[in-house]
Coordinates of C-alpha atoms in Angstrom, one line a residue:
M1295 CA 51.0 61.5 126.1
S1296 CA 54.2 60.9 124.0
V1297 CA 55.0 63.4 121.0
T1298 CA 56.6 62.8 117.8
T1299 CA 58.4 65.7 116.6
T1300 CA 59.0 66.1 112.6
L1301 CA 61.9 68.3 111.8
Y1302 CA 62.3 70.6 109.0
P1303 CA 63.4 69.0 106.6
P1304 CA 62.4 65.6 107.6
P1305 CA 65.0 63.9 109.4
N1306 CA 67.0 60.8 108.7
P1307 CA 65.5 58.1 110.9
L1308 CA 69.0 57.0 112.1
T1309 CA 69.6 60.5 113.8
L1310 CA 66.8 60.6 116.2
P1311 CA 65.8 58.2 118.9
H1312 CA 62.6 56.2 118.1
L1313 CA 59.4 58.0 119.6
S1314 CA 55.7 56.8 119.7
S1315 CA 53.9 57.4 116.6
H1316 CA 50.3 57.4 118.2
A1317 CA 50.3 61.0 119.0
P1318 CA 49.7 63.8 117.1
R1319 CA 52.6 65.2 115.1
R1320 CA 53.8 69.0 115.1
T1321 CA 56.2 70.7 112.6
L1322 CA 58.8 72.7 113.9
S1323 CA 59.9 75.9 112.4
P1324 CA 63.5 75.8 111.0
P1325 CA 65.0 78.1 113.9
M1326 CA 63.6 75.3 116.4
A1327 CA 64.7 72.6 114.4
T1328 CA 68.3 74.3 114.5
I1329 CA 68.2 74.3 118.1
I1330 CA 67.2 70.7 118.5
R1331 CA 70.0 69.7 116.0
R1332 CA 72.5 71.5 118.1
H1333 CA 71.7 69.7 121.1
L1334 CA 71.7 66.6 119.5
N1335 CA 75.2 67.0 117.6
P1336 CA 77.2 66.4 120.6
I1337 CA 75.5 63.0 121.3
R1338 CA 75.6 62.2 117.5
R1339 CA 79.2 63.0 117.2
R1340 CA 80.2 60.6 120.2
S1341 CA 78.0 57.8 118.5
L1342 CA 79.9 58.4 115.2
A1343 CA 83.3 58.4 116.8
V1344 CA 82.5 55.0 118.6
A1345 CA 81.2 53.5 115.6
A1346 CA 84.1 54.6 113.7
A1347 CA 86.4 52.9 116.2
V1348 CA 84.4 49.8 116.1
R1349 CA 84.6 49.9 112.2
Q1350 CA 88.2 50.4 112.2
Q1351 CA 88.8 47.6 114.5
Q1352 CA 86.7 45.3 112.3
Q1353 CA 88.5 46.2 109.2
P1354 CA 90.9 43.6 107.8
D1355 CA 94.5 44.1 108.1
T1356 CA 95.7 44.9 104.5
T1357 CA 99.5 44.8 105.4
L1358 CA 101.5 42.4 103.3
W1359 CA 103.3 40.4 106.1
T1360 CA 106.4 38.1 105.1
P1361 CA 107.5 35.3 107.6
A1362 CA 111.1 35.3 108.4
P1363 CA 113.3 33.4 111.0
L1364 CA 115.6 35.0 113.6
A1365 CA 119.0 34.4 113.0
T1366 CA 120.5 36.1 116.2
V1367 CA 119.2 37.6 119.4
K1368 CA 121.9 38.5 121.8
P1369 CA 122.5 41.6 124.4
A1370 CA 124.0 44.8 122.9
A1371 CA 123.9 46.6 126.2
E1372 CA 121.6 47.1 129.1
S1373 CA 118.0 46.7 128.0
L1374 CA 119.2 46.4 124.4
F1375 CA 119.4 43.7 122.2
H1376 CA 121.1 43.1 118.7
I1377 CA 118.5 41.0 116.4
T1378 CA 119.4 39.8 113.2
I1379 CA 116.6 38.5 110.9
D1380 CA 117.1 36.1 107.7
V1381 CA 115.3 37.7 104.7
S1382 CA 117.3 35.8 102.3
D1383 CA 114.0 34.0 101.0
S1384 CA 112.4 37.1 100.5
P1385 CA 114.1 39.0 97.9
D1386 CA 111.6 41.6 97.2
L1387 CA 111.5 42.8 100.7
A1388 CA 115.1 42.8 101.0
A1389 CA 115.4 44.9 97.7
S1390 CA 113.0 47.5 99.3
Y1391 CA 115.4 48.7 101.8
T1392 CA 117.5 51.4 100.0
L1393 CA 118.2 54.2 102.5
A1394 CA 119.5 54.2 105.9
G1395 CA 116.9 55.6 108.3
Q1396 CA 114.2 53.6 106.8
Y1397 CA 112.0 51.3 109.4
L1398 CA 109.3 48.7 109.2
Q1399 CA 106.7 46.9 111.4
L1400 CA 107.4 43.4 113.1
R1401 CA 104.8 41.3 114.4
L1402 CA 104.7 38.2 116.4
P1403 CA 102.4 35.2 116.2
D1404 CA 99.2 35.6 118.6
V1405 CA 100.3 39.2 119.6
E1406 CA 98.1 41.9 118.3
K1407 CA 100.2 45.2 118.2
P1408 CA 103.2 45.2 115.9
S1409 CA 106.3 47.2 116.7
F1410 CA 107.8 49.9 114.6
L1411 CA 111.6 49.2 114.2
A1412 CA 114.4 51.3 112.5
I1413 CA 116.8 48.9 110.5
A1414 CA 120.3 49.2 112.0
S1415 CA 122.4 47.5 109.3
P1416 CA 123.2 49.3 106.0
P1417 CA 121.3 48.3 102.8
S1418 CA 124.6 46.9 101.5
L1419 CA 124.5 44.4 104.2
T1420 CA 121.0 43.4 103.2
S1421 CA 121.9 42.9 99.7
T1422 CA 125.1 40.9 100.4
K1423 CA 124.0 38.7 103.1
G1424 CA 120.1 38.9 103.0
V1425 CA 119.6 39.9 106.6
F1426 CA 118.0 43.0 108.6
E1427 CA 119.9 43.9 111.7
F1428 CA 118.0 45.8 114.5
L1429 CA 118.7 47.5 117.9
V1430 CA 115.8 46.6 120.0
K1431 CA 114.9 48.3 123.5
S1432 CA 113.2 45.7 125.8
I1433 CA 110.3 47.6 127.3
A1434 CA 108.3 45.8 130.0
G1435 CA 104.9 44.3 128.7
S1436 CA 105.8 45.5 125.0
T1437 CA 106.0 43.4 121.8
A1438 CA 109.7 44.3 121.8
E1439 CA 110.2 42.5 125.2
L1440 CA 108.6 39.2 123.6
L1441 CA 110.9 39.7 120.8
C1442 CA 113.9 39.8 122.8
G1443 CA 113.0 36.6 124.5
L1444 CA 113.0 34.6 121.3
G1445 CA 115.9 32.8 120.0
K1446 CA 117.2 31.7 116.6
G1447 CA 115.1 29.9 114.2
D1448 CA 111.9 31.6 115.8
V1449 CA 109.7 33.2 113.0
V1450 CA 108.5 36.7 113.0
E1451 CA 106.6 38.4 110.4
L1452 CA 107.9 41.8 108.7
S1453 CA 105.7 44.4 107.0
P1454 CA 107.2 46.3 103.7
V1455 CA 110.0 48.6 104.3
M1456 CA 108.8 52.1 105.1
G1457 CA 110.0 55.7 105.5
K1458 CA 111.9 58.4 103.6
G1459 CA 115.1 57.4 105.4
F1460 CA 118.0 60.0 105.6
N1461 CA 118.3 61.9 102.3
T1462 CA 121.7 62.8 102.2
D1463 CA 121.3 64.3 98.8
R1464 CA 120.2 67.5 100.6
I1465 CA 123.7 67.6 102.4
S1466 CA 125.6 67.0 99.1
P1467 CA 128.3 67.3 97.7
P1468 CA 130.5 67.1 100.4
E1469 CA 132.9 70.0 99.4
D1470 CA 129.7 72.2 100.0
Y1471 CA 128.7 70.7 103.3
Q1472 CA 132.0 70.5 105.3
S1473 CA 130.2 70.1 108.6
V1474 CA 127.8 67.3 109.4
L1475 CA 126.4 67.1 112.9
I1476 CA 125.0 63.9 114.0
F1477 CA 122.6 63.4 117.4
A1478 CA 121.3 60.3 118.7
T1479 CA 120.1 59.4 122.1
G1480 CA 119.2 55.8 123.4
S1481 CA 118.2 53.2 120.5
G1482 CA 118.1 56.0 118.3
I1483 CA 121.6 55.2 117.5
S1484 CA 120.1 52.1 115.4
P1485 CA 119.5 53.8 112.2
I1486 CA 122.5 56.3 112.9
R1487 CA 124.6 53.3 112.6
S1488 CA 123.1 52.5 109.3
L1489 CA 123.8 56.1 108.0
I1490 CA 127.6 55.8 109.1
E1491 CA 128.2 52.4 107.6
S1492 CA 126.2 53.1 104.5
G1493 CA 128.9 56.0 103.9
F1494 CA 128.2 59.5 103.3
S1495 CA 131.6 60.9 102.4
A1496 CA 132.4 61.6 106.0
D1497 CA 136.1 61.3 105.2
Q1498 CA 135.7 64.2 102.6
R1499 CA 134.3 66.6 105.1
S1500 CA 136.4 68.8 107.9
D1501 CA 134.0 68.4 110.6
V1502 CA 131.8 65.4 111.2
R1503 CA 130.6 64.9 114.7
L1504 CA 128.3 62.3 116.6
Y1505 CA 126.6 63.3 119.8
Y1506 CA 125.5 59.9 121.2
G1507 CA 123.6 60.3 124.7
A1508 CA 122.8 57.4 127.1
R1509 CA 122.3 57.1 130.5
N1510 CA 125.6 55.4 131.1
L1511 CA 128.2 53.4 129.4
Q1512 CA 126.4 50.1 130.3
R1513 CA 123.4 51.5 128.1
M1514 CA 125.7 52.7 125.3
A1515 CA 125.4 50.2 122.4
Y1516 CA 127.9 49.8 119.6
Q1517 CA 131.0 50.6 121.4
D1518 CA 132.7 48.2 119.7
R1519 CA 132.1 49.9 116.4
F1520 CA 133.3 53.3 117.6
K1521 CA 136.9 52.8 116.1
A1522 CA 135.7 51.9 113.0
W1523 CA 133.5 54.8 112.6
E1524 CA 136.1 57.1 113.8
S1525 CA 138.4 55.5 111.0
S1526 CA 135.6 56.6 108.3
G1527 CA 135.8 60.1 109.4
V1528 CA 133.2 60.5 112.3
T1529 CA 134.3 62.1 115.8
I1530 CA 132.4 60.5 118.5
V1531 CA 131.4 62.3 121.4
P1532 CA 129.7 60.1 124.0
V1533 CA 127.3 62.1 126.6
L1534 CA 126.1 60.5 129.7
S1535 CA 123.4 61.7 131.7
Q1536 CA 124.2 59.6 134.8
P1537 CA 128.0 58.6 134.6
D1538 CA 129.9 57.0 137.5
D1539 CA 132.7 58.7 139.1
S1540 CA 135.4 57.6 136.8
W1541 CA 133.9 59.3 133.7
A1542 CA 135.6 62.2 132.3
G1543 CA 133.8 62.8 129.4
E1544 CA 130.7 65.0 128.3
T1545 CA 127.8 64.9 130.9
G1546 CA 124.0 65.6 131.0
Y1547 CA 122.0 65.9 127.7
V1548 CA 123.2 65.5 124.2
Q1549 CA 121.8 69.1 123.5
A1550 CA 123.4 70.6 126.3
A1551 CA 126.8 69.1 125.5
F1552 CA 126.4 70.5 121.7
A1553 CA 125.6 73.9 123.1
R1554 CA 128.6 73.9 125.2
A1555 CA 131.0 73.0 122.2
K1556 CA 133.7 75.6 121.4
K1557 CA 134.5 74.4 118.0
V1558 CA 132.8 77.0 115.4
Y1559 CA 131.1 75.9 112.3
A1560 CA 129.9 77.6 109.2
P1561 CA 126.1 77.6 109.1
E1562 CA 125.9 77.9 105.4
S1563 CA 127.8 74.8 105.0
T1564 CA 126.4 72.7 107.8
G1565 CA 123.9 69.9 107.7
A1566 CA 122.7 67.7 110.5
V1567 CA 121.1 64.5 111.2
L1568 CA 118.9 63.7 114.2
C1569 CA 117.5 60.4 115.8
G1570 CA 116.2 59.9 119.4
Q1571 CA 114.2 61.6 121.9
K1572 CA 111.5 64.3 120.9
Q1573 CA 112.9 66.8 123.4
M1574 CA 116.4 66.3 122.2
A1575 CA 115.2 66.7 118.4
E1576 CA 113.4 70.0 118.9
E1577 CA 115.9 71.4 121.0
V1578 CA 119.0 70.6 118.7
T1579 CA 116.9 71.8 115.9
S1580 CA 116.0 75.3 117.6
I1581 CA 119.7 75.7 118.3
L1582 CA 120.9 74.9 114.9
V1583 CA 118.1 77.0 113.1
G1584 CA 118.9 79.8 115.6
N1585 CA 122.3 79.8 114.5
G1586 CA 121.7 79.9 110.7
V1587 CA 121.3 76.3 109.7
A1588 CA 118.7 75.8 107.0
D1589 CA 115.9 73.9 108.3
D1590 CA 116.0 71.6 105.1
K1591 CA 119.5 70.5 105.7
I1592 CA 118.6 69.0 109.2
L1593 CA 117.6 65.3 108.2
K1594 CA 115.1 63.2 110.1
N1595 CA 113.8 59.8 109.5
F1596 CA 110.2 60.5 110.6

């Protein structure tokens, strides 16, 4: 004999499995109803989670995608590519890029998953030449790998520019923040390039250092720009984690190289900018805050 159970109060028919209606009904007291609900809730929660995931997949993409052709795809370092995209026919998109450290999504035709890319070129280059430049790491099986395999004239789609960027107003004026410590690893140098070439009065500060980490020199992008960056007032400290025997500079991890630095800075007049590996960012932040640098003077673009 099958039994149909009526809860108190009457249940939503969607929350219980269907039971036969040909048997006598029993009304449970509220305590028993609570016990049954307790046993059903884990199943219900799993069902709702699956349903939510399905609905999310079925929801239309509301992102405004702008088609734009590639202007340049060329190697920048081992596993890294310098990519330029022409946005001269999309003035609204170009004008939305206002701060170094901002990023966007890039989508390829017939590829479901887009990539998030930090813009490497400064906003001034976009406004004058109508291009976005990126430093893209080619990772096997990723959208980025497919992107790095394209050529001039191939069309991609770009989302609106996103992110708060590096708010350098928080470490201004330069006379009040004489030290700015910059940290980047791998392709995290991309938005740092934008910051340096956008200008943040580095030449008016007494100590601006860039700790730039890579596995070796073959994986270190933008070496051709180092001289110009140093001319703008930035001291560059390359840090290699797996150098060859001829390397005489800093070795290991960026955070360790910074910890070993003997040059003293005044924490109350120090700002910092971080971009790269999560562990590096966390450890550098811990060192800086532990030495008295205010947390709101440590700029990140995420």
